[in-house]
Coordinates of C-alpha atoms and ligand atoms in Angstrom, one line a residue:
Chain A
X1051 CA 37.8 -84.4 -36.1
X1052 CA 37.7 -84.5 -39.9
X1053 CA 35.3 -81.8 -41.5
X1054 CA 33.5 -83.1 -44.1
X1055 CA 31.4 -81.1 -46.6
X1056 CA 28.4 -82.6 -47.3
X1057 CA 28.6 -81.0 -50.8
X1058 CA 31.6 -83.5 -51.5
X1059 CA 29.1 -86.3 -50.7
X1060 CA 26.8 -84.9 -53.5
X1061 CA 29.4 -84.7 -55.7
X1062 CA 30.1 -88.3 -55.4
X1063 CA 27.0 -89.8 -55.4
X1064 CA 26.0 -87.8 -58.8
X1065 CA 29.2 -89.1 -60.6
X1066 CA 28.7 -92.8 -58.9
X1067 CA 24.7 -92.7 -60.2
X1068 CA 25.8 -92.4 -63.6
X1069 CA 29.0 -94.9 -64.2
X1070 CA 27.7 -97.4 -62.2
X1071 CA 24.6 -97.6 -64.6
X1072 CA 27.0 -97.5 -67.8
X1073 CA 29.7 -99.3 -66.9
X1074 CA 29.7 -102.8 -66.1
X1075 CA 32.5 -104.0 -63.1
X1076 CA 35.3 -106.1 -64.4
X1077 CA 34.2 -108.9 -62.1
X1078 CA 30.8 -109.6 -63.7
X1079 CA 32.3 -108.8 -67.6
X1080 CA 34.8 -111.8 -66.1
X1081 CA 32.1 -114.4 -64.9
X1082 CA 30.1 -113.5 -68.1
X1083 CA 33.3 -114.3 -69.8
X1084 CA 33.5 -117.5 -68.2
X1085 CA 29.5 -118.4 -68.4
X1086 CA 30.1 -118.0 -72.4
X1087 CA 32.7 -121.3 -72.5
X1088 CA 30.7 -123.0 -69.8
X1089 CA 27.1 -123.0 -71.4
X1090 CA 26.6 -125.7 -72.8
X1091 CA 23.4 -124.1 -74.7
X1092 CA 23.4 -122.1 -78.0
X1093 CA 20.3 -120.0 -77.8
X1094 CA 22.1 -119.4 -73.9
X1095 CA 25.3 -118.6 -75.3
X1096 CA 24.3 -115.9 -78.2
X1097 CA 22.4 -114.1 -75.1
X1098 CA 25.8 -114.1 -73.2
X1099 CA 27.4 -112.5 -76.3
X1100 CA 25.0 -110.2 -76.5
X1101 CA 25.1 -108.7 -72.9
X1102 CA 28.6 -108.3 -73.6
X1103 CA 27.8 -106.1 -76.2
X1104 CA 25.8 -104.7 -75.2
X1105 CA 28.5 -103.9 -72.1
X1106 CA 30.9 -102.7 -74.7
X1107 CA 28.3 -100.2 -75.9
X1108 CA 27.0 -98.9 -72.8
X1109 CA 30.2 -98.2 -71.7
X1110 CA 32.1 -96.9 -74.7
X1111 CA 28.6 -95.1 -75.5
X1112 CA 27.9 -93.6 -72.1
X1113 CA 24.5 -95.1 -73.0
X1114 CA 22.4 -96.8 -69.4
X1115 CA 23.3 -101.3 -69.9
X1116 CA 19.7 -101.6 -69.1
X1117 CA 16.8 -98.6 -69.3
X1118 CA 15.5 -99.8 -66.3
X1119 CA 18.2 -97.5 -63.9
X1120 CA 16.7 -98.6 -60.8
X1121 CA 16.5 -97.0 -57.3
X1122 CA 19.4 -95.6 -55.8
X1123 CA 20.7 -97.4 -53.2
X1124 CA 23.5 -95.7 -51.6
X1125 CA 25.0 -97.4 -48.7
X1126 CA 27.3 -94.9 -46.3
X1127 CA 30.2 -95.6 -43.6
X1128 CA 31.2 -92.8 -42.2
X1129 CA 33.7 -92.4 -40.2
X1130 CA 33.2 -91.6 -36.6
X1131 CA 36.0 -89.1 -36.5
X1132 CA 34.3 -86.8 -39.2
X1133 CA 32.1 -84.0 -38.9
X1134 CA 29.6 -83.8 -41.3
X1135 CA 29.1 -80.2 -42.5
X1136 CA 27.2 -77.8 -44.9
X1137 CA 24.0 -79.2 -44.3
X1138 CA 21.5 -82.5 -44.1
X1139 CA 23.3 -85.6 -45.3
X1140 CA 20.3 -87.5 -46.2
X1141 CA 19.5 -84.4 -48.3
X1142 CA 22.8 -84.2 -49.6
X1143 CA 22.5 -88.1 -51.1
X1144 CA 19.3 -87.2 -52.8
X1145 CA 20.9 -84.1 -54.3
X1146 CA 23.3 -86.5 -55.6
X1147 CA 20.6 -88.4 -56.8
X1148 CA 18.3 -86.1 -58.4
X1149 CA 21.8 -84.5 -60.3
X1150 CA 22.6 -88.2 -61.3
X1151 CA 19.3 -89.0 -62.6
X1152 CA 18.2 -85.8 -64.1
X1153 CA 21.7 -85.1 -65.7
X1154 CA 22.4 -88.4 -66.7
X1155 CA 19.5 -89.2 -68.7
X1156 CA 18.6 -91.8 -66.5
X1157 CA 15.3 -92.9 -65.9
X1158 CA 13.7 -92.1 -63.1
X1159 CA 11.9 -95.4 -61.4
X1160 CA 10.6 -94.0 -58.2
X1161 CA 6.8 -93.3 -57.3
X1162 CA 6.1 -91.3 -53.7
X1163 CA 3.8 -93.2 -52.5
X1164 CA 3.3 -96.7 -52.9
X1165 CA -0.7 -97.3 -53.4
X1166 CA -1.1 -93.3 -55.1
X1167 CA 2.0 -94.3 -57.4
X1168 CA 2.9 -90.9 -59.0
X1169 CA 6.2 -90.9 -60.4
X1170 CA 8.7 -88.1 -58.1
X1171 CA 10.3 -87.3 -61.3
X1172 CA 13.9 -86.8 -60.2
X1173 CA 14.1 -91.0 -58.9
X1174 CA 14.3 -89.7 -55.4
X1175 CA 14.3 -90.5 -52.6
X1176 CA 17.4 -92.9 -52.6
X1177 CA 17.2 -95.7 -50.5
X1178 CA 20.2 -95.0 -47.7
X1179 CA 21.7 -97.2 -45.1
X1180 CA 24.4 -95.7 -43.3
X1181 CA 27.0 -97.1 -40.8
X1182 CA 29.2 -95.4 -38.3
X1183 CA 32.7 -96.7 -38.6
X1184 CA 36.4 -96.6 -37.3
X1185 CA 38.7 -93.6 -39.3
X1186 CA 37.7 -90.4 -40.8
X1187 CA 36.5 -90.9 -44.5
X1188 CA 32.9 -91.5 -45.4
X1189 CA 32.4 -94.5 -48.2
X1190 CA 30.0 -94.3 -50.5
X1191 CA 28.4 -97.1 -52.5
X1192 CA 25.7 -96.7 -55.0
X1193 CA 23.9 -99.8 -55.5
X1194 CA 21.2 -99.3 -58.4
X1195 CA 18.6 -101.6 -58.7
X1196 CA 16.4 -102.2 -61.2
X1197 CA 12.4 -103.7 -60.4
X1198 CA 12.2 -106.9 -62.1
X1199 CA 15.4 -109.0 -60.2
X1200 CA 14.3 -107.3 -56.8
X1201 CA 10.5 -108.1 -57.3
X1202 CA 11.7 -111.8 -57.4
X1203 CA 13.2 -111.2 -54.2
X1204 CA 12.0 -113.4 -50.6
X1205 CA 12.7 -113.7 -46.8
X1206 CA 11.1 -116.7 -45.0
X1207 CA 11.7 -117.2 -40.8
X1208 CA 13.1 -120.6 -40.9
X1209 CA 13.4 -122.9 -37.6
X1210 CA 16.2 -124.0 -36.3
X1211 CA 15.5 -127.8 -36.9
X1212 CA 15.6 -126.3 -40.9
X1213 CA 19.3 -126.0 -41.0
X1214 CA 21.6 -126.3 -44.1
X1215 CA 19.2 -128.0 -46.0
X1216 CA 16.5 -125.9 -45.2
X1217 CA 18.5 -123.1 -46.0
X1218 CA 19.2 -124.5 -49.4
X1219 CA 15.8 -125.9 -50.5
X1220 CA 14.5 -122.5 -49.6
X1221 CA 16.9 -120.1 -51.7
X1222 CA 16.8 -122.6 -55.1
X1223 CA 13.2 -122.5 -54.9
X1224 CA 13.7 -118.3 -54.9
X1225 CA 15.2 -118.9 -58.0
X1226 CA 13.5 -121.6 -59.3
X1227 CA 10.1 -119.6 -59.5
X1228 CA 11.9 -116.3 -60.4
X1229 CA 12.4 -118.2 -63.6
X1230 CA 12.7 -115.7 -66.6
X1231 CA 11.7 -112.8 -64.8
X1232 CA 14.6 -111.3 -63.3
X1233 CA 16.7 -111.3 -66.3
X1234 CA 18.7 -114.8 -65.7
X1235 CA 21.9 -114.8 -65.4
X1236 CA 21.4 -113.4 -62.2
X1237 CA 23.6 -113.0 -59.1
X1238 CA 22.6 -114.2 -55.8
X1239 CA 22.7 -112.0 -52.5
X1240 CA 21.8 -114.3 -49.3
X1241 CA 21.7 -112.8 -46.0
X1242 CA 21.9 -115.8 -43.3
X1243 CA 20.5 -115.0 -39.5
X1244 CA 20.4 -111.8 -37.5
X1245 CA 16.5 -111.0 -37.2
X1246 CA 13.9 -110.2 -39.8
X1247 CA 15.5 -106.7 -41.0
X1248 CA 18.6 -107.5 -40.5
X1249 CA 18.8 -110.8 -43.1
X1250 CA 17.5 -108.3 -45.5
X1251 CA 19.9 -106.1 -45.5
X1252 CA 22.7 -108.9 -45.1
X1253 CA 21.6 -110.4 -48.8
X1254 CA 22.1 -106.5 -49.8
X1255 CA 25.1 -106.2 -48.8
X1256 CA 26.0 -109.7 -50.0
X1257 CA 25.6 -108.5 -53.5
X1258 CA 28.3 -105.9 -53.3
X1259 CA 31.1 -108.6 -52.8
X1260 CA 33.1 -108.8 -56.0
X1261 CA 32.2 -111.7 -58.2
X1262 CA 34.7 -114.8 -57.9
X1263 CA 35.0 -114.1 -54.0
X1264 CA 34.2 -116.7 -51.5
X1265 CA 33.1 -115.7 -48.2
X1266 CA 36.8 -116.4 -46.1
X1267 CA 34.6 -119.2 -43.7
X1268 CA 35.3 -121.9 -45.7
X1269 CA 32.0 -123.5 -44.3
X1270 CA 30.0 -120.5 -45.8
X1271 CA 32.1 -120.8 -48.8
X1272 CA 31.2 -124.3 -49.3
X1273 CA 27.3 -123.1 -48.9
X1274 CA 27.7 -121.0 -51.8
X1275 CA 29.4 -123.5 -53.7
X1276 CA 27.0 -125.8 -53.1
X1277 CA 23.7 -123.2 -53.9
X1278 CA 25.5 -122.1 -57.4
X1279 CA 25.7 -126.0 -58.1
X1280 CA 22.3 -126.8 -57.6
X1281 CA 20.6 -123.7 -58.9
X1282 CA 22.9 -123.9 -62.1
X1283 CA 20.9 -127.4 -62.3
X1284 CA 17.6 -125.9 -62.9
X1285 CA 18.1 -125.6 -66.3
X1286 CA 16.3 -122.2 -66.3
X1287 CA 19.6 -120.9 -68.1
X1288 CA 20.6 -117.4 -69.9
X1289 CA 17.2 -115.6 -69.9
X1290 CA 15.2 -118.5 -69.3
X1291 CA 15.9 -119.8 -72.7
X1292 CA 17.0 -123.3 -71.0
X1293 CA 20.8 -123.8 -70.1
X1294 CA 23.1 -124.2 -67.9
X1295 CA 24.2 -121.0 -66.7
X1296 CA 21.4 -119.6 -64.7
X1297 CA 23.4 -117.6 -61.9
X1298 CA 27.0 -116.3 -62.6
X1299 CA 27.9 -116.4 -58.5
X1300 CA 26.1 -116.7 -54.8
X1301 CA 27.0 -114.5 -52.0
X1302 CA 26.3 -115.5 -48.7
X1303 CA 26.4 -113.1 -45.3
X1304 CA 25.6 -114.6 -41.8
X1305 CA 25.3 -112.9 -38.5
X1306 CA 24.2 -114.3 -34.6
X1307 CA 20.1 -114.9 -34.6
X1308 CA 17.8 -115.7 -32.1
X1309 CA 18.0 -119.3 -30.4
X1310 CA 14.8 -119.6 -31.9
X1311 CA 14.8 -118.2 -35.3
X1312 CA 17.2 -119.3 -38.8
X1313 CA 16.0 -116.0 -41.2
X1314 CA 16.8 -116.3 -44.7
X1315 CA 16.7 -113.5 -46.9
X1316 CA 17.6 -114.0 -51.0
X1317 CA 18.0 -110.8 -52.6
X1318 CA 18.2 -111.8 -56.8
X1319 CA 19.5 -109.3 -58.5
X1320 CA 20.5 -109.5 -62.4
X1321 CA 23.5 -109.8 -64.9
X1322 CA 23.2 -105.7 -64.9
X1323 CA 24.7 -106.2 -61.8
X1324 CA 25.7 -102.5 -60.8
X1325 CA 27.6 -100.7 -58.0
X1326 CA 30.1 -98.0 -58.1
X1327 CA 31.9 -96.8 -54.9
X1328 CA 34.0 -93.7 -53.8
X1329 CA 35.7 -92.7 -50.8
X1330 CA 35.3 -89.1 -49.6
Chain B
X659 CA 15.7 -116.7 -88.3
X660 CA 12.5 -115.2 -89.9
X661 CA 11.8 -111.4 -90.9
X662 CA 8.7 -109.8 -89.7
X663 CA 7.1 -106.8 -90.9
X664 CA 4.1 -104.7 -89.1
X665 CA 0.9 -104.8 -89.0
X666 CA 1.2 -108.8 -88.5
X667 CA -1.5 -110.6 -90.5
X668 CA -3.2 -114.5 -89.2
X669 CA -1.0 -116.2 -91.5
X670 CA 2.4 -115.0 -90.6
X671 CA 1.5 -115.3 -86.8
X672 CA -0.1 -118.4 -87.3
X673 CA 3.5 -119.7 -88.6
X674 CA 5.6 -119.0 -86.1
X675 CA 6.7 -121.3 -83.3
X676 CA 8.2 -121.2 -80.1
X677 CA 11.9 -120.7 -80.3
X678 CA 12.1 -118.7 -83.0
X679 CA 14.5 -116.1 -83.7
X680 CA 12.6 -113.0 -85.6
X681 CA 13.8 -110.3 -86.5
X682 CA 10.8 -107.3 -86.9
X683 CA 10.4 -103.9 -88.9
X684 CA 7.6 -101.7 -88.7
X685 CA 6.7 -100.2 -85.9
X686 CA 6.2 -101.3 -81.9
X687 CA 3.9 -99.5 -79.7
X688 CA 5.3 -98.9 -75.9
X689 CA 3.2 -99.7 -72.8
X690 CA 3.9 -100.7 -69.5
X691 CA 2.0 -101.1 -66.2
X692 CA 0.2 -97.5 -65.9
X693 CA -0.4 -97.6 -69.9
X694 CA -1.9 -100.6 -69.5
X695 CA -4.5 -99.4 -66.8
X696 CA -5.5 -97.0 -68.7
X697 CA -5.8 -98.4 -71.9
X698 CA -8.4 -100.9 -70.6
X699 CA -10.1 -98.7 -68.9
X700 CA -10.8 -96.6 -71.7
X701 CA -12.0 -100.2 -73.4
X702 CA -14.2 -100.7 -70.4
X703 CA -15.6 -97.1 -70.5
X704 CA -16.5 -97.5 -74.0
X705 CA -13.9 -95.0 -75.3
X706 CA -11.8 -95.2 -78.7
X707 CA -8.4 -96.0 -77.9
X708 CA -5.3 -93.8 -78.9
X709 CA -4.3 -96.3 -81.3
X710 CA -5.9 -99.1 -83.5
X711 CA -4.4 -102.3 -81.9
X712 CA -5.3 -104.5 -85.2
X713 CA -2.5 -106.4 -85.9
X714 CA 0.0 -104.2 -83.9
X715 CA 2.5 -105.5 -81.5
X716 CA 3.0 -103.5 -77.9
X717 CA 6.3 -103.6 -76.4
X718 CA 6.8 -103.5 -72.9
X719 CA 9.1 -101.0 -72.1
X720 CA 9.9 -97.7 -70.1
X721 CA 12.9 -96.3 -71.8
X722 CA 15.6 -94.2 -70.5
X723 CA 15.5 -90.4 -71.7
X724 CA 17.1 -89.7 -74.6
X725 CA 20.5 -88.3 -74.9
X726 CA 20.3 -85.1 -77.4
X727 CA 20.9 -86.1 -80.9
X728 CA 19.7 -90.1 -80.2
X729 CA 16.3 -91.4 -81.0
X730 CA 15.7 -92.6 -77.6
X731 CA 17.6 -94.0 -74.6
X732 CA 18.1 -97.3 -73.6
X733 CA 15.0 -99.3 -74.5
X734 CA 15.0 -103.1 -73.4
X735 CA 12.1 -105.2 -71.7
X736 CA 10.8 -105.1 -69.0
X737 CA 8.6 -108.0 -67.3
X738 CA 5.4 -109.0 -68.6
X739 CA 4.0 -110.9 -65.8
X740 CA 2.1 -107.4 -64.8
X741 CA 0.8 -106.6 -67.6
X742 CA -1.3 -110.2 -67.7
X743 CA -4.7 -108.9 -65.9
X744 CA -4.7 -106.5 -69.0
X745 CA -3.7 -108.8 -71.9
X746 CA -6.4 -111.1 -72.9
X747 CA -9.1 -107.8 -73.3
X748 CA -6.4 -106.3 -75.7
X749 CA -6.0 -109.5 -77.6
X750 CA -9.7 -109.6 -77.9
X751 CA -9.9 -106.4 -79.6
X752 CA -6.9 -108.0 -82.6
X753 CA -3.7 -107.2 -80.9
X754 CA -1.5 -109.9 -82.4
X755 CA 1.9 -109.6 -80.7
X756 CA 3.7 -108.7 -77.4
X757 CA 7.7 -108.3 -76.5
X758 CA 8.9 -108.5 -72.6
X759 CA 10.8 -110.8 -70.6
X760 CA 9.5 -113.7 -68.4
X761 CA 6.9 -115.9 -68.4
X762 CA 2.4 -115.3 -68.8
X763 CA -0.3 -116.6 -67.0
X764 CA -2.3 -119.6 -67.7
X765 CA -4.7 -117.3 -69.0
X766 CA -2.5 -115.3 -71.7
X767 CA -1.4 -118.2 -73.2
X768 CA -4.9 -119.4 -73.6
X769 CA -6.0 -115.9 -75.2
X770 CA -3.2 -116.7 -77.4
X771 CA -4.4 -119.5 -78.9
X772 CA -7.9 -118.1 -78.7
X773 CA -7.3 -115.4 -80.8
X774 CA -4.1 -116.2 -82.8
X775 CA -1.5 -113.6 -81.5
X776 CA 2.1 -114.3 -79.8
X777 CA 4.5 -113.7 -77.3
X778 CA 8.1 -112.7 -78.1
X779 CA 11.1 -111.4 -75.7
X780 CA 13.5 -109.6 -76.3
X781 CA 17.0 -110.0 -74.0
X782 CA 16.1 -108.4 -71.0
X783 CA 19.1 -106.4 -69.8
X784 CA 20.7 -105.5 -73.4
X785 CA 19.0 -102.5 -74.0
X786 CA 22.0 -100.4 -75.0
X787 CA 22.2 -102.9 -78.3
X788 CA 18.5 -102.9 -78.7
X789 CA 18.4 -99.4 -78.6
X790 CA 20.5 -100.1 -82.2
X791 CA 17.4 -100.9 -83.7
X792 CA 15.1 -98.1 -82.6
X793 CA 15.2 -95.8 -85.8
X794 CA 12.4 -93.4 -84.8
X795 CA 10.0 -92.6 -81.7
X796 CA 6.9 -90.5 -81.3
X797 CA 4.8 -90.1 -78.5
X798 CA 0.8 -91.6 -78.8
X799 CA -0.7 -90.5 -75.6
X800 CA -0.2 -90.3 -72.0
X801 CA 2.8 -87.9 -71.9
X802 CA 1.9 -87.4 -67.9
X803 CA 3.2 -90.9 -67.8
X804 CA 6.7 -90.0 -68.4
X805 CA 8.6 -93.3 -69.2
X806 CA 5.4 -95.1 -69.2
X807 CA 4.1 -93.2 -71.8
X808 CA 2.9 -95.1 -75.1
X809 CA 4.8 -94.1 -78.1
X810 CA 5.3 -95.6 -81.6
X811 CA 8.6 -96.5 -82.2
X812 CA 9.8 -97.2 -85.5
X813 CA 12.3 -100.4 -85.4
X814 CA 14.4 -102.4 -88.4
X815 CA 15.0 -105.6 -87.5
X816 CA 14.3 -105.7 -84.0
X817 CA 15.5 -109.0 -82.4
X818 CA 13.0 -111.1 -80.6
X819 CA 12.7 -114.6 -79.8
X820 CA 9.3 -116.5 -79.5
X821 CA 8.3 -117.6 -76.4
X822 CA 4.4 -118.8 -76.8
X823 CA 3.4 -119.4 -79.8
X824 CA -0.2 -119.6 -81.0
X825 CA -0.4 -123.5 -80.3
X826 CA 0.6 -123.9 -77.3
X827 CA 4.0 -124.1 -77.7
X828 CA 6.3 -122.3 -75.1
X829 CA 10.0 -122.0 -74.8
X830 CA 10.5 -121.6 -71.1
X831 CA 8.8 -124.5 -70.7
X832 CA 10.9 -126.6 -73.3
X833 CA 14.6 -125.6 -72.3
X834 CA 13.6 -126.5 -68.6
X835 CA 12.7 -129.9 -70.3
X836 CA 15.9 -130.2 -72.2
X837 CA 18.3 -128.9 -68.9
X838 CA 17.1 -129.0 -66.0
X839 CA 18.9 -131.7 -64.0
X840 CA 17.0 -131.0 -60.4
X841 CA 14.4 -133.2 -59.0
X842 CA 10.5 -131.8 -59.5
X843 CA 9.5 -128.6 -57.4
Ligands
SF4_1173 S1 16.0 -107.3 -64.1 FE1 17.9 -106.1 -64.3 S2 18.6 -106.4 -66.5 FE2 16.5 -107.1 -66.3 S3 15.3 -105.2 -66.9 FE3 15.5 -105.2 -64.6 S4 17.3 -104.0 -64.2 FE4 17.4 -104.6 -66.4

C-alpha cells in the first residue's frame, strides 16, 4: 500500500481550481482556431477573435476567462493500492476548494440549499465523483462549470424502437432550444445508455475528452460526426448571432442499458470549456 | 458601429436596430437574479428604489472579486432569460436598456416596444476583455448579496451588440433566418 496524504489532494485541487479557470486547454484554443477560418459569418467570426482574446488575457493576466467560475467539479480515481491518510477526503477536496476560490479571486457560485438559496461563500461544497481504480496514484480532475451552459442541459428515457435517429433528433433539439443561452460555441458531452444516473454522468465525463478526439468505436465516432454536422446546421452560430459554427466538437460515451430503456443524457457546456488535471 | 453615452434618451434608443454594434460610456448598473427580486419587490411594496432607473441601463452580471489594484474582476454576462418575470415592471418605471446573453420572453420584447427601451449583449464568455472596459465600480445596495450585489460601474466604450430593438426587430431571430440549413423544429 501507497500512503497518501490527503493534504497533497488539497494542494492539488487548490492549484487545479485556479489554472483551470485562467487558462484555456490547447485543444479548445485549437478548435477555436479552426471555427475562425471555417465561419462563414462576420458578426460569428469577430466573436471568435474575441474569445481568443480574451484567452490570451486571461491567461497571461491570471484574470478568470469568464466571471462566472462555476461549481467545482472534481472527479477522483484513486488507486486501490493507496491509503488515504491525514484525514476525510471529501473534506480534503473542499479544502482545496474553498483555498482555490477564496485565494484565487474567484467567484463563488454555490448556494446551500436549493429553495433557501444563501450563498456558502467559499463555492463549496464541490461536486465529487470518485472511482476506485487499478495502481497506486489518485487523479484528480477539476471540472468547473459555470450555470448558464449546464442549465441548458437534458436527459430524456428513450425506447428502444428510438434508436440512432432518436438519439440524434433528441440531442439537436438540446441544442436547438439552448439557442444563445449557453454561450454558443459550445461543446457537446453525450452520455449514451447505462440507467438514469448513470447517462448523466457518462455526458460528464464525455466533456473531459480532448477536443479533436473521436471516440476509438468508429460507429460512435461516426455518431458524433454526424451530431456536429447537423447541429452546425442550425444556424444558431458564435453566440447566437447566426453562423455556422455553433458547437466546436461532440463527445459521445455509451455503456450496457436495460433491454428496455435507450437513456440519453446531453450535458452543453460552453467555449470556456475548462478542466485541469493532476496526478498525486 | 454607434457610440452611446448614459442616461439614454427616446431618441437615441429609438434609433437603434437589431444588429448593431455599440459601443457605451457612462455608467451600467449590475443586477442579477437575487437583485432583481428585490428590486421589484421594493416597487411592489411601494418603496423608493436604491437608484433612479430613468434612462439607465442594468447589466446582468455577477463579477468575479477583484484582484488588488484592479477595478473589478472578470465581469461578462450572464443569461437574461431569468431575469424576464422582473423586466417589463422595471421598464415601466423608464429603464431604457439591458446587456446579457440569450434570448427574452414574448413578453420583454413586447414591453420593449411598449415603452421604447432595448436589449443588447455583450459576448458571453469574454469577460477578461470586457473587464478592459470597466474603469470604475461602486457598490449601490445589497452588499449581503455578494456577487449579486448592484453596483455602478463606470464603463468607456463598452461593446454590446443589439439584439431587440424597440420595433420588433431581433437578431437571434434574423441569423437563424440567414443560416440555418435544418428543417423546422
Ligand atoms: S455559459 Fe460558460 S462562458 Fe457563458 S457565462 Fe456561463 S460559464 Fe461563462
Amino acid at each position: 500500500m501507497r500512503e497518501v496524504d490527503v493534504s497533497l489532494v488539497t494542494a492539488a485541487v487548490d492549484k487545479l481550481c485556479r489554472s483551470a479557470n485562467e487558462v484555456l486547454g490547447e485543444d479548445v484554443l485549437q478548435a477555436l482556431r479552426a471555427a475562425l477560418d471555417s465561419e462563414e459569418s462576420p458578426a460569428g467570426r469577430e466573436v471568435i477573435g474575441q474569445l481568443l482574446e480574451n484567452a490570451r488575457i486571461a491567461r497571461e493576466e491570471g484574470e478568470p476567462m469568464c466571471q462566472d467560475t462555476g461549481l467545482a467539479v472534481v472527479f477522483l480515481e484513486v488507486g486501490q493500492e493507496v491509503r488515504l491518510v491525514g484525514g476525510d477526503i471529501e473534506a480534503a477536496v473542499n479544502e482545496g476548494v474553498r483555498r482555490g476560490y477564496v485565494g484565487g479571486f474567484l467567484r463563488k457560485s454555490a448556494v446551500k440549499d436549493p429553495l433557501d438559496r444563501k450563498n456558502t461563500g467559499d463555492n463549496t461544497p464541490a461536486i465529487i465523483h470518485t472511482r476506485i481504480v487499478p495502481g497506486d496514484r489518485v487523479r484528480v480532475v477539476v471540472a468547473p462549470k459555470g450555470g448558464g451552459a449546464e442549465n441548458m442541459s437534458a436527459l430524456r428515457m428513450l425506447t428502444p424502437a428510438d434508436g440512432r435517429d432518436g438519439v440524434k433528433a433528441f440531442v439537436v433539439d438540446v441544442v436547438r432550444r439552448a439557442g444563445p443561452n449557453p454561450c454558443p460555441p459550445v461543446v457537446v458531452g453525450v452520455g449514451l445508455g447505462g440507467t438514469f444516473e448513470k447517462a448523466a454522468l457518462l455526458a460528464k465525463e464525455a466533456l473531459l475528452r480532448p477536443l479533436g478526439q473521436h471516440h476509438p468505436d468508429p460507429a460512435v465516432a461516426a455518431l458524433e460526426r454526424d451530431l456536429l454536422t447537423e447541429i452546425n446546421r442550425l444556424g444558431i452560430g458564435p453566440q447566437g448571432f447566426g453562423g455556422r459554427v455553433t458547437a466546436l466538437w461532440v463527445s459521445v460515451l455509451t455503456y450496457a442499458c436495460h433491454i428496455a430503456s435507450l437513456p440519453v443524457a446531453v450535458n452543453v457546456n460552453c467555449h470556456a470549456h475548462r478542466h485541469a488535471e493532476a496526478v498525486v | 458601429m454607434v457610440e452611446l453615452k448614459t442616461p439614454l434618451d427616446d431618441r437615441a434608443v429609438a434609433a437603434l436596430s437589431a444588429g448593431d454594434r455599440v459601443l457605451i460610456t457612462g455608467h451600467l448598473y449590475t443586477a442579477r437574479d437575487a437583485a432583481h427580486e428585490r428590486l421589484v419587490k421594493a416597487l411592489e411594496a411601494g418603496q423608493r428604489l436604491p437608484f433612479d432607473l430613468a434612462g439607465q441601463i442594468i447589466y446582468y452580471v455577477g463579477p468575479s472579486p477583484a484582484k488588488p489594484g484592479r477595478v473589478i474582476g472578470s465581469a461578462g454576462p450572464t443569461t437574461s432569460g431569468r431575469m424576464d418575470p422582473y423586466t417589463p415592471a422595471l421598464l415601466e418605471r423608464g429603464l431604457k436598456g439591458m446587456i446579457g446573453k440569450g434570448s427574452r420572453s414574448a413578453a420583454v420584447r413586447e414591453a420593449l416596444k411598449k415603452y421604447n427601451a432595448v436589449y443588447f449583449a455583450a459576448v458571453g464568455g469574454a469577460a477578461a476583455l470586457i473587464t478592459k472596459c470597466i474603469v470604475g465600480c461602486e457598490l449601490v445596495a445589497y452588499e449581503d448579496l455578494g456577487p449579486e450585489a448592484i453596483r455602478r460601474l463606470r464603463v468607456e466604450r463598452f461593446p454590446v451588440v443589439v439584439i431587440n430593438d424597440a420595433r420588433g426587430g431581433d437578431l437571434y431571430e434574423e441569423g437563424l433566418r440567414q443560416y440555418s440549413q435544418a428543417g423546422p423544429a
